[in-house]
Amino acid sequence: MKRKFAKALLLTALFVGIYSVTAQQAPVTAGNPVNNYNYHDAFAPHFYTKNGTPTRSASGQPGVEYWQNRADYQITAKLNATTNEIVGTDEITYTNNSPDKLSFVWLNLDQNLFKNDSRGNAVVPLTGSRNGAQGQIFDGGNKIKSVKVTLGDKKKTEAEAKYIITDTRMQIFLPQELASKGGSVKIKIEFSFIAPFEGSDRMGVLETKNGKIFTIAQWYPRMCVYDDVRGWNTAPYLGASEFYLEYGDFDVKLTVPANHYVVGSGELLNGAEVLPAEQFKRYKEASQSDKTVVIRSAEEVAAEANATNTNTEKTWHYQIKNARDFSWASSPAFILDGAKINLPSGKKALALSAYPVESSGKDGYGRSTEYVKASIEHYSKQWFEYPYPAATNVAGNEGGMEYPGIVFCGWKSKGQDLWGVTDHEFGHIWFPMIVGSNERLFGWMDEGFNTFINLLSTEAFNNGEYKEKPTDLHEMAEPFTRPDLETIMSSPDNMKEANIGMLCYFKPSAGLIILREQILGKERFDTAFRTYIQRWAYKHPQPDDFFRSMENIAGEDLSWFWRSWYVNNWRFDQSINWIKYVKNDPAKGVIMNVSNLDKMPMPIVLDVKTKSGKVARVKLPVEIWQRNNDWSFKHNSTEEIESITLDPDHAFPDNNVSNNVWTAGKGKVEKDIILDGYLGLYSTKNAPLKIELTEKNNVLNVEITNFPKFTVEPVAGEKDTFISNAAGLKFKFNEAKTAFDMTILGNGQVIPFTKN
Ligand SMILES: [Zn+2]
C-alpha cells in the first residue's frame, strides 16, 4: 500500500527532530551526560525465544517438515455497472497439508469491513482515517447465498454446510473431518456485494468522463491461513493491517457490460474473443516491443465508451498460477498501452497500463508502462525473477495498492510521484506476493522491505532521473525513535494510524540500509537478502525466519541490532569525550575516548583531521560495546589533531549530534602520564619475588614471579600510584621512583620493593 502523506510526515518529523535536539542540548553541555547504555541488555544471549523446529530451521530456512496448505480458486462473477453490485460463485479447492485433521475451516470475508456495524468502522476515530468506506451510507458487506461442501474419498456428494459469520470471518463446519497431509475439500460459495466508492483505500469506484472505473479487490471469500505458528490466523480485517493468504491457482471469468475493458491478475486467456481484432493485434505487438505500444487510444475510448449498447455483455477470462490473490479492474474509460518486459532467464512478460483520458499525457500515465517495465526488470535482476505473464498498472481512486500481477495507483499521480507509486506497488510483487509474510501482524516485512528495494530501484531508473538524496539519519534520529512510538514489531492495527508510515515503511527500511551499508557491506547483505527471498518464495516466513536467515547467511550475530531497532524503540547516541597525545607528543600518535550514551550500540566511524588538512577514516566494530560504556583507542597520527568527527556521513541515527565533534582549542586534551621512570625490575627482601614493570601502548604492565601478567592504571588524585582491582594490588612509588610499596588490597598487607 502507498505510504500516505510521505512528504508531510517527513517534514513534521524533521521539525520535531530539530526541536528536540535543541531541547536536549542543555544536560549535555552541563557536563556529565547520563549514560543509559547497558551492554547486558544489548548483547544478552537468547535473542530468540524459541529454538528451531522441524518446520522452521534454526538457520532461518523452511525446515525439513515445513508444510503449507493450498487454496485453488475457480471464480465466476458478474458486474452490474449501474448498481455497482458484483454477484459471483467462488469454488475453492482447499488442500490440507498440515499434520492435523480439520473439522472446520476459516475464510476471510473482507467486504464485511464496509458493513455499518463492522469492527473496522467501530475503531475509526472521530479525527478520521484512510480506512473504511469514508462514511458512505450504503448496503455494504458480503451477502452469502449458499455454502456447499464436497468432501469424502468415496462418494463425493455436495452438501449444504453449516457456517457462522463473525465480522470479516466465516467459519465453515465440515460434515466430516478433513484428512491431514493432503486431504482436500471443495467449497462452493455464492456471494454478492455492492462495491464501496472508496474501499479502505484499496479498492473502489471512480467516476470519470468516459464512465466508471471499478478497481475490485478483497472481493471473494478467501481462505485464512492455517500455519504451524498459530494454527488458524483469524485476525479480523479492521482496515490498517493488510492480508495473510494461501497460494494457489486462479481461474476467473468476469462478465461485464460489453463496452467495458477488464484487466486482472495474470494472463488474459480469451483476448482474441473480447478485444476488437485491431486492438488484439496491437496487444500482441506490445508483448514484443521494448517501446510502449498504444493498444486502445484516447480517440477510440471517446468513440466507443458511451456508444455501445450496455445491455450486451462480455466475459473476460483470466488465469494466474501460484498466487495469493486475484484482483481486477473494469471500465469503458480505459486507454490501454503495453510493452515487453525482459526477464533474466530470457522469458518475457507484458507490462500494461489502463487509465482514463484524465490521467493521460507524458507527465502522467503516458509513461506508466515505461515505469512498470523498468521497475520489474530491475527487481527481477537484483532479487528474484518476476513470475507472472503480465503486470498491469491501473489508474484508480486509491493512493496505491498492490495485488499479484496488478496494482491500482492514484489516477492523479504524475511524474516522479507516479514513478514512485508504480515502483512501490510493483515492488510488493516481491513482498508479500512472492515472499508471503503475514501482513496482518508484521506490516514491516512487506512495506519496510519494499520501501528499501524501492530506493535501489529509483536510484537505477533512467540514469537516476528520480534519484533522491540519501536520508540524513542525524535529522531523522529523533522522529525514528520518538519515545511515544510503538515498535516496528507491533502490528499495524496495534499502532496509531499516524505512526504506520514511520514504523512499517521508513524505520524498517532505514534499518536495512544501515545493515547493508554500515554493518554487513553491500555484497554480504545482498547475498543474505536474496537468499532469504529464495528460501521463502511462495511460503510464509515469520520475523525470526528473516532474522535467522540474515544472521546465518551473513555469519554475524545481529541480535543487538534487531533488539535495538525492530523489537524495541531504542535510541542511539555516541560521543567523543577527549583525546590525549602519546607521551604528550603529537608525533607519537593520539588516543581517543568515546562513549555510547544510549540504549542502542553501533560500530564507530569517525574522521580524524590533522593540522596539515589530512583526513583519515577510522572504523571500529560494534564489538567494542560488548563490555564497555566508553572506549579508548589509539590512532597512529603523526601531527596535531585539528578535529575529530563521529559519523561524518550521517549514516547512523545519532540522537544528539552536539557531542559528535572534537575540535582543537575547544575539545578536552588529557595529559599523558610518562611511564618511563617506573619501568624496570624490582625485588623485595621479604620474599623470593621479583616484579617487572613494562609498558605497552602507554599502559603499565606488571609481571610477578609465578603470577599471570596484568595491567595497572593510575589512581586519580594520588601521585605515583597505580592499581589493579582485578589483581587486588596497589603500587605507590617514592618521589625518586627507585622503590614502591605494594599493598595487598584484601588484607592491607604492605610489601616494600626496590629497583634492582
Ligand atoms: Zn506498500
PDB file of C-alpha atoms in Angstrom, residues 296-537:
ATOM      1  CA  ARG A 296      -6.584   1.353 -27.229  1.00  0.00           C
ATOM      2  CA  SER A 297      -6.170   5.060 -27.843  1.00  0.00           C
ATOM      3  CA  ALA A 298      -7.888   8.067 -26.260  1.00  0.00           C
ATOM      4  CA  GLU A 299      -9.747   8.582 -29.573  1.00  0.00           C
ATOM      5  CA  GLU A 300     -11.043   5.031 -29.527  1.00  0.00           C
ATOM      6  CA  VAL A 301     -12.168   5.483 -25.932  1.00  0.00           C
ATOM      7  CA  ALA A 302     -14.046   8.665 -26.840  1.00  0.00           C
ATOM      8  CA  ALA A 303     -15.705   6.973 -29.790  1.00  0.00           C
ATOM      9  CA  GLU A 304     -16.699   3.759 -28.026  1.00  0.00           C
ATOM     10  CA  ALA A 305     -17.130   4.434 -24.332  1.00  0.00           C
ATOM     11  CA  ASN A 306     -20.645   5.820 -24.366  1.00  0.00           C
ATOM     12  CA  ALA A 307     -21.741   4.494 -27.753  1.00  0.00           C
ATOM     13  CA  THR A 308     -22.105   0.766 -27.230  1.00  0.00           C
ATOM     14  CA  ASN A 309     -25.376  -0.704 -26.078  1.00  0.00           C
ATOM     15  CA  THR A 310     -24.714  -1.555 -22.444  1.00  0.00           C
ATOM     16  CA  ASN A 311     -27.337  -4.270 -22.350  1.00  0.00           C
ATOM     17  CA  THR A 312     -24.951  -6.670 -24.019  1.00  0.00           C
ATOM     18  CA  GLU A 313     -22.168  -8.317 -22.063  1.00  0.00           C
ATOM     19  CA  LYS A 314     -18.779  -9.914 -22.497  1.00  0.00           C
ATOM     20  CA  THR A 315     -16.938 -12.425 -20.369  1.00  0.00           C
ATOM     21  CA  TRP A 316     -13.220 -11.927 -19.775  1.00  0.00           C
ATOM     22  CA  HIS A 317     -11.222 -14.994 -18.799  1.00  0.00           C
ATOM     23  CA  TYR A 318      -8.112 -14.612 -16.653  1.00  0.00           C
ATOM     24  CA  GLN A 319      -5.725 -17.059 -15.067  1.00  0.00           C
ATOM     25  CA  ILE A 320      -2.859 -16.704 -12.623  1.00  0.00           C
ATOM     26  CA  LYS A 321      -0.842 -19.527 -11.104  1.00  0.00           C
ATOM     27  CA  ASN A 322       0.838 -19.823  -7.733  1.00  0.00           C
ATOM     28  CA  ALA A 323      -0.578 -16.548  -6.460  1.00  0.00           C
ATOM     29  CA  ARG A 324      -2.068 -15.496  -3.132  1.00  0.00           C
ATOM     30  CA  ASP A 325      -4.857 -13.329  -4.503  1.00  0.00           C
ATOM     31  CA  PHE A 326      -6.722 -12.171  -7.599  1.00  0.00           C
ATOM     32  CA  SER A 327      -7.851  -8.598  -8.297  1.00  0.00           C
ATOM     33  CA  TRP A 328      -9.236  -6.864 -11.338  1.00  0.00           C
ATOM     34  CA  ALA A 329     -10.463  -3.627 -12.828  1.00  0.00           C
ATOM     35  CA  SER A 330     -13.192  -2.905 -15.341  1.00  0.00           C
ATOM     36  CA  SER A 331     -14.128   0.253 -17.218  1.00  0.00           C
ATOM     37  CA  PRO A 332     -15.288   1.644 -20.551  1.00  0.00           C
ATOM     38  CA  ALA A 333     -12.867   4.546 -19.974  1.00  0.00           C
ATOM     39  CA  PHE A 334      -9.570   2.671 -20.187  1.00  0.00           C
ATOM     40  CA  ILE A 335      -6.854   3.795 -22.525  1.00  0.00           C
ATOM     41  CA  LEU A 336      -4.603   0.742 -22.829  1.00  0.00           C
ATOM     42  CA  ASP A 337      -0.934   0.555 -23.704  1.00  0.00           C
ATOM     43  CA  GLY A 338       1.781  -2.001 -23.187  1.00  0.00           C
ATOM     44  CA  ALA A 339       5.366  -3.127 -23.731  1.00  0.00           C
ATOM     45  CA  LYS A 340       7.558  -6.174 -23.304  1.00  0.00           C
ATOM     46  CA  ILE A 341       9.326  -6.950 -20.015  1.00  0.00           C
ATOM     47  CA  ASN A 342      12.666  -8.740 -20.442  1.00  0.00           C
ATOM     48  CA  LEU A 343      13.436 -11.181 -17.643  1.00  0.00           C
ATOM     49  CA  PRO A 344      16.881 -12.553 -16.680  1.00  0.00           C
ATOM     50  CA  SER A 345      16.010 -16.144 -17.722  1.00  0.00           C
ATOM     51  CA  GLY A 346      15.088 -14.975 -21.230  1.00  0.00           C
ATOM     52  CA  LYS A 347      11.374 -15.185 -20.502  1.00  0.00           C
ATOM     53  CA  LYS A 348       9.173 -12.218 -21.374  1.00  0.00           C
ATOM     54  CA  ALA A 349       6.208 -10.690 -19.637  1.00  0.00           C
ATOM     55  CA  LEU A 350       3.791  -7.960 -20.679  1.00  0.00           C
ATOM     56  CA  ALA A 351       3.681  -4.556 -18.990  1.00  0.00           C
ATOM     57  CA  LEU A 352       0.237  -2.978 -19.340  1.00  0.00           C
ATOM     58  CA  SER A 353      -1.327   0.298 -18.276  1.00  0.00           C
ATOM     59  CA  ALA A 354      -5.054   1.044 -18.068  1.00  0.00           C
ATOM     60  CA  TYR A 355      -6.090   4.634 -17.358  1.00  0.00           C
ATOM     61  CA  PRO A 356      -8.705   7.240 -18.224  1.00  0.00           C
ATOM     62  CA  VAL A 357      -8.061  10.163 -20.545  1.00  0.00           C
ATOM     63  CA  GLU A 358      -7.914  12.395 -17.435  1.00  0.00           C
ATOM     64  CA  SER A 359      -4.688  10.623 -16.413  1.00  0.00           C
ATOM     65  CA  SER A 360      -3.031  10.519 -19.863  1.00  0.00           C
ATOM     66  CA  GLY A 361      -0.091  12.540 -21.143  1.00  0.00           C
ATOM     67  CA  LYS A 362       3.680  12.249 -20.930  1.00  0.00           C
ATOM     68  CA  ASP A 363       3.800  13.731 -17.440  1.00  0.00           C
ATOM     69  CA  GLY A 364       1.102  11.263 -16.335  1.00  0.00           C
ATOM     70  CA  TYR A 365       0.144   7.697 -17.229  1.00  0.00           C
ATOM     71  CA  GLY A 366       1.628   8.124 -20.722  1.00  0.00           C
ATOM     72  CA  ARG A 367       4.858   6.896 -19.072  1.00  0.00           C
ATOM     73  CA  SER A 368       3.246   4.312 -16.795  1.00  0.00           C
ATOM     74  CA  THR A 369       4.169   1.305 -18.963  1.00  0.00           C
ATOM     75  CA  GLU A 370       7.782   2.505 -19.151  1.00  0.00           C
ATOM     76  CA  TYR A 371       7.807   2.665 -15.323  1.00  0.00           C
ATOM     77  CA  VAL A 372       6.237  -0.786 -14.919  1.00  0.00           C
ATOM     78  CA  LYS A 373       8.759  -2.330 -17.308  1.00  0.00           C
ATOM     79  CA  ALA A 374      11.797  -0.667 -15.685  1.00  0.00           C
ATOM     80  CA  SER A 375      10.675  -1.463 -12.173  1.00  0.00           C
ATOM     81  CA  ILE A 376      10.043  -5.152 -12.843  1.00  0.00           C
ATOM     82  CA  GLU A 377      13.208  -5.606 -14.900  1.00  0.00           C
ATOM     83  CA  HIS A 378      15.246  -4.071 -12.048  1.00  0.00           C
ATOM     84  CA  TYR A 379      13.769  -6.204  -9.253  1.00  0.00           C
ATOM     85  CA  SER A 380      13.989  -9.347 -11.387  1.00  0.00           C
ATOM     86  CA  LYS A 381      17.701  -8.801 -11.974  1.00  0.00           C
ATOM     87  CA  GLN A 382      18.516  -7.667  -8.463  1.00  0.00           C
ATOM     88  CA  TRP A 383      16.497 -10.092  -6.312  1.00  0.00           C
ATOM     89  CA  PHE A 384      14.255 -12.724  -7.890  1.00  0.00           C
ATOM     90  CA  GLU A 385      12.633 -13.176 -11.300  1.00  0.00           C
ATOM     91  CA  TYR A 386       9.117 -11.813 -11.805  1.00  0.00           C
ATOM     92  CA  PRO A 387       6.858 -14.871 -12.004  1.00  0.00           C
ATOM     93  CA  TYR A 388       3.686 -13.721 -13.805  1.00  0.00           C
ATOM     94  CA  PRO A 389       2.921 -13.357 -17.527  1.00  0.00           C
ATOM     95  CA  ALA A 390       1.672  -9.776 -17.201  1.00  0.00           C
ATOM     96  CA  ALA A 391       1.959  -6.736 -14.953  1.00  0.00           C
ATOM     97  CA  THR A 392      -0.803  -4.153 -15.127  1.00  0.00           C
ATOM     98  CA  ASN A 393      -0.918  -0.668 -13.689  1.00  0.00           C
ATOM     99  CA  VAL A 394      -4.450   0.678 -13.275  1.00  0.00           C
ATOM    100  CA  ALA A 395      -5.337   4.307 -12.540  1.00  0.00           C
ATOM    101  CA  GLY A 396      -7.950   4.214  -9.797  1.00  0.00           C
ATOM    102  CA  ASN A 397      -9.118   6.216  -6.817  1.00  0.00           C
ATOM    103  CA  GLU A 398      -6.712   4.509  -4.395  1.00  0.00           C
ATOM    104  CA  GLY A 399      -3.475   6.131  -3.256  1.00  0.00           C
ATOM    105  CA  GLY A 400      -1.768   2.958  -4.405  1.00  0.00           C
ATOM    106  CA  MET A 401      -2.413  -0.731  -3.743  1.00  0.00           C
ATOM    107  CA  GLU A 402      -0.750  -3.970  -4.774  1.00  0.00           C
ATOM    108  CA  TYR A 403      -2.038  -7.351  -5.921  1.00  0.00           C
ATOM    109  CA  PRO A 404      -0.434 -10.258  -7.785  1.00  0.00           C
ATOM    110  CA  GLY A 405       0.266  -9.076 -11.342  1.00  0.00           C
ATOM    111  CA  ILE A 406      -1.861  -5.946 -10.995  1.00  0.00           C
ATOM    112  CA  VAL A 407      -1.695  -2.721  -8.991  1.00  0.00           C
ATOM    113  CA  PHE A 408      -4.022   0.246  -8.546  1.00  0.00           C
ATOM    114  CA  CYS A 409      -2.324   3.649  -8.423  1.00  0.00           C
ATOM    115  CA  GLY A 410      -3.750   7.113  -7.863  1.00  0.00           C
ATOM    116  CA  TRP A 411      -5.271   8.437 -11.094  1.00  0.00           C
ATOM    117  CA  LYS A 412      -3.932  11.959 -10.399  1.00  0.00           C
ATOM    118  CA  SER A 413      -0.322  10.816  -9.973  1.00  0.00           C
ATOM    119  CA  LYS A 414       2.216  12.418 -12.269  1.00  0.00           C
ATOM    120  CA  GLY A 415       5.952  12.454 -12.944  1.00  0.00           C
ATOM    121  CA  GLN A 416       8.129  11.426 -10.025  1.00  0.00           C
ATOM    122  CA  ASP A 417       5.085  10.715  -7.893  1.00  0.00           C
ATOM    123  CA  LEU A 418       3.713   8.284 -10.489  1.00  0.00           C
ATOM    124  CA  TRP A 419       7.114   6.606 -10.796  1.00  0.00           C
ATOM    125  CA  GLY A 420       7.280   6.346  -7.002  1.00  0.00           C
ATOM    126  CA  VAL A 421       3.849   4.826  -6.512  1.00  0.00           C
ATOM    127  CA  THR A 422       4.144   2.472  -9.522  1.00  0.00           C
ATOM    128  CA  ASP A 423       7.582   1.283  -8.422  1.00  0.00           C
ATOM    129  CA  HIS A 424       6.374   0.859  -4.845  1.00  0.00           C
ATOM    130  CA  GLU A 425       3.242  -1.102  -5.701  1.00  0.00           C
ATOM    131  CA  PHE A 426       5.132  -3.392  -8.110  1.00  0.00           C
ATOM    132  CA  GLY A 427       7.882  -3.798  -5.519  1.00  0.00           C
ATOM    133  CA  HIS A 428       5.154  -5.502  -3.489  1.00  0.00           C
ATOM    134  CA  ILE A 429       5.226  -8.346  -6.003  1.00  0.00           C
ATOM    135  CA  TRP A 430       8.380  -9.396  -4.105  1.00  0.00           C
ATOM    136  CA  PHE A 431       6.949  -8.579  -0.657  1.00  0.00           C
ATOM    137  CA  PRO A 432       4.375 -10.000   0.084  1.00  0.00           C
ATOM    138  CA  MET A 433       3.236 -11.605  -3.208  1.00  0.00           C
ATOM    139  CA  ILE A 434       6.342 -13.781  -3.730  1.00  0.00           C
ATOM    140  CA  VAL A 435       7.549 -13.844  -0.111  1.00  0.00           C
ATOM    141  CA  GLY A 436       4.177 -14.428   1.542  1.00  0.00           C
ATOM    142  CA  SER A 437       4.639 -12.978   5.021  1.00  0.00           C
ATOM    143  CA  ASN A 438       1.816 -12.322   7.472  1.00  0.00           C
ATOM    144  CA  GLU A 439       0.968  -8.699   6.698  1.00  0.00           C
ATOM    145  CA  ARG A 440      -1.821  -8.547   9.207  1.00  0.00           C
ATOM    146  CA  LEU A 441       0.714  -8.899  12.033  1.00  0.00           C
ATOM    147  CA  PHE A 442       4.023  -7.742  10.542  1.00  0.00           C
ATOM    148  CA  GLY A 443       3.486  -4.810   8.196  1.00  0.00           C
ATOM    149  CA  TRP A 444       7.222  -4.032   8.165  1.00  0.00           C
ATOM    150  CA  MET A 445       8.013  -7.356   6.464  1.00  0.00           C
ATOM    151  CA  ASP A 446       6.257  -6.153   3.317  1.00  0.00           C
ATOM    152  CA  GLU A 447       6.140  -2.329   3.472  1.00  0.00           C
ATOM    153  CA  GLY A 448       9.578  -1.904   5.041  1.00  0.00           C
ATOM    154  CA  PHE A 449      11.361  -4.399   2.797  1.00  0.00           C
ATOM    155  CA  ASN A 450       9.571  -2.904  -0.192  1.00  0.00           C
ATOM    156  CA  THR A 451      10.474   0.681   0.742  1.00  0.00           C
ATOM    157  CA  PHE A 452      14.087  -0.473   0.954  1.00  0.00           C
ATOM    158  CA  ILE A 453      14.156  -2.129  -2.504  1.00  0.00           C
ATOM    159  CA  ASN A 454      12.352   0.927  -3.952  1.00  0.00           C
ATOM    160  CA  LEU A 455      15.369   3.085  -3.046  1.00  0.00           C
ATOM    161  CA  LEU A 456      17.723   0.950  -5.134  1.00  0.00           C
ATOM    162  CA  SER A 457      15.228   0.769  -7.980  1.00  0.00           C
ATOM    163  CA  THR A 458      14.696   4.543  -8.006  1.00  0.00           C
ATOM    164  CA  GLU A 459      18.445   5.119  -7.967  1.00  0.00           C
ATOM    165  CA  ALA A 460      18.748   2.876 -11.037  1.00  0.00           C
ATOM    166  CA  PHE A 461      15.765   4.155 -13.047  1.00  0.00           C
ATOM    167  CA  ASN A 462      16.642   6.016 -16.244  1.00  0.00           C
ATOM    168  CA  ASN A 463      20.156   7.014 -15.097  1.00  0.00           C
ATOM    169  CA  GLY A 464      18.851   8.427 -11.837  1.00  0.00           C
ATOM    170  CA  GLU A 465      16.030  10.587 -13.287  1.00  0.00           C
ATOM    171  CA  TYR A 466      14.165  10.484  -9.968  1.00  0.00           C
ATOM    172  CA  LYS A 467      17.106   9.709  -7.685  1.00  0.00           C
ATOM    173  CA  GLU A 468      16.829  11.273  -4.247  1.00  0.00           C
ATOM    174  CA  LYS A 469      19.446  12.384  -1.744  1.00  0.00           C
ATOM    175  CA  PRO A 470      20.237   9.745   0.877  1.00  0.00           C
ATOM    176  CA  THR A 471      18.351  10.220   4.134  1.00  0.00           C
ATOM    177  CA  ASP A 472      20.272  12.221   6.749  1.00  0.00           C
ATOM    178  CA  LEU A 473      19.967   9.915   9.740  1.00  0.00           C
ATOM    179  CA  HIS A 474      21.022  12.639  12.156  1.00  0.00           C
ATOM    180  CA  GLU A 475      17.985  14.661  11.131  1.00  0.00           C
ATOM    181  CA  MET A 476      15.782  11.561  11.262  1.00  0.00           C
ATOM    182  CA  ALA A 477      17.101  10.159  14.553  1.00  0.00           C
ATOM    183  CA  GLU A 478      14.517  11.930  16.683  1.00  0.00           C
ATOM    184  CA  PRO A 479      11.463  11.048  14.547  1.00  0.00           C
ATOM    185  CA  PHE A 480      12.735   7.448  14.177  1.00  0.00           C
ATOM    186  CA  THR A 481      12.968   6.941  17.940  1.00  0.00           C
ATOM    187  CA  ARG A 482      10.388   9.333  19.400  1.00  0.00           C
ATOM    188  CA  PRO A 483       9.550   7.974  22.854  1.00  0.00           C
ATOM    189  CA  ASP A 484       5.818   7.788  22.046  1.00  0.00           C
ATOM    190  CA  LEU A 485       6.362   5.477  19.065  1.00  0.00           C
ATOM    191  CA  GLU A 486       5.324   1.837  19.231  1.00  0.00           C
ATOM    192  CA  THR A 487       7.842  -0.723  17.966  1.00  0.00           C
ATOM    193  CA  ILE A 488       8.338  -1.889  14.390  1.00  0.00           C
ATOM    194  CA  MET A 489       7.253  -5.361  15.536  1.00  0.00           C
ATOM    195  CA  SER A 490       3.833  -4.047  16.571  1.00  0.00           C
ATOM    196  CA  SER A 491       1.053  -4.899  14.137  1.00  0.00           C
ATOM    197  CA  PRO A 492      -0.404  -2.008  12.089  1.00  0.00           C
ATOM    198  CA  ASP A 493      -3.683  -2.463  13.962  1.00  0.00           C
ATOM    199  CA  ASN A 494      -1.686  -2.063  17.191  1.00  0.00           C
ATOM    200  CA  MET A 495      -0.152   1.329  16.421  1.00  0.00           C
ATOM    201  CA  LYS A 496      -1.521   4.830  15.902  1.00  0.00           C
ATOM    202  CA  GLU A 497      -2.525   5.260  12.255  1.00  0.00           C
ATOM    203  CA  ALA A 498      -0.240   8.302  12.021  1.00  0.00           C
ATOM    204  CA  ASN A 499       2.748   6.127  13.049  1.00  0.00           C
ATOM    205  CA  ILE A 500       2.249   3.489  10.339  1.00  0.00           C
ATOM    206  CA  GLY A 501       4.308   5.420   7.759  1.00  0.00           C
ATOM    207  CA  MET A 502       7.220   5.607  10.191  1.00  0.00           C
ATOM    208  CA  LEU A 503       7.049   2.129  11.706  1.00  0.00           C
ATOM    209  CA  CYS A 504       6.061   0.000   8.713  1.00  0.00           C
ATOM    210  CA  TYR A 505       7.877   1.904   5.946  1.00  0.00           C
ATOM    211  CA  PHE A 506      10.675   4.347   6.830  1.00  0.00           C
ATOM    212  CA  LYS A 507      12.188   2.976  10.011  1.00  0.00           C
ATOM    213  CA  PRO A 508      12.482  -0.699   8.982  1.00  0.00           C
ATOM    214  CA  SER A 509      13.798   0.388   5.581  1.00  0.00           C
ATOM    215  CA  ALA A 510      16.390   2.685   7.188  1.00  0.00           C
ATOM    216  CA  GLY A 511      17.410  -0.284   9.353  1.00  0.00           C
ATOM    217  CA  LEU A 512      18.130  -2.356   6.250  1.00  0.00           C
ATOM    218  CA  ILE A 513      20.177   0.475   4.752  1.00  0.00           C
ATOM    219  CA  ILE A 514      22.284   0.731   7.925  1.00  0.00           C
ATOM    220  CA  LEU A 515      22.702  -3.039   7.880  1.00  0.00           C
ATOM    221  CA  ARG A 516      23.675  -3.039   4.200  1.00  0.00           C
ATOM    222  CA  GLU A 517      25.918  -0.003   4.075  1.00  0.00           C
ATOM    223  CA  GLN A 518      27.453   0.177   7.556  1.00  0.00           C
ATOM    224  CA  ILE A 519      27.318  -3.234   9.193  1.00  0.00           C
ATOM    225  CA  LEU A 520      27.422  -6.065   6.635  1.00  0.00           C
ATOM    226  CA  GLY A 521      28.501  -4.320   3.447  1.00  0.00           C
ATOM    227  CA  LYS A 522      26.571  -4.471   0.193  1.00  0.00           C
ATOM    228  CA  GLU A 523      27.801  -7.831  -1.047  1.00  0.00           C
ATOM    229  CA  ARG A 524      27.129  -9.764   2.144  1.00  0.00           C
ATOM    230  CA  PHE A 525      23.795  -8.041   2.716  1.00  0.00           C
ATOM    231  CA  ASP A 526      22.568  -8.586  -0.837  1.00  0.00           C
ATOM    232  CA  THR A 527      23.555 -12.256  -0.778  1.00  0.00           C
ATOM    233  CA  ALA A 528      21.719 -12.787   2.510  1.00  0.00           C
ATOM    234  CA  PHE A 529      18.637 -10.816   1.468  1.00  0.00           C
ATOM    235  CA  ARG A 530      18.448 -12.574  -1.916  1.00  0.00           C
ATOM    236  CA  THR A 531      18.781 -15.951  -0.249  1.00  0.00           C
ATOM    237  CA  TYR A 532      16.033 -15.049   2.209  1.00  0.00           C
ATOM    238  CA  ILE A 533      13.754 -14.282  -0.772  1.00  0.00           C
ATOM    239  CA  GLN A 534      14.658 -17.575  -2.490  1.00  0.00           C
ATOM    240  CA  ARG A 535      14.168 -19.595   0.688  1.00  0.00           C
ATOM    241  CA  TRP A 536      10.734 -18.149   1.400  1.00  0.00           C
ATOM    242  CA  ALA A 537       9.391 -17.576  -2.106  1.00  0.00           C
TER     243      ALA A 537
END
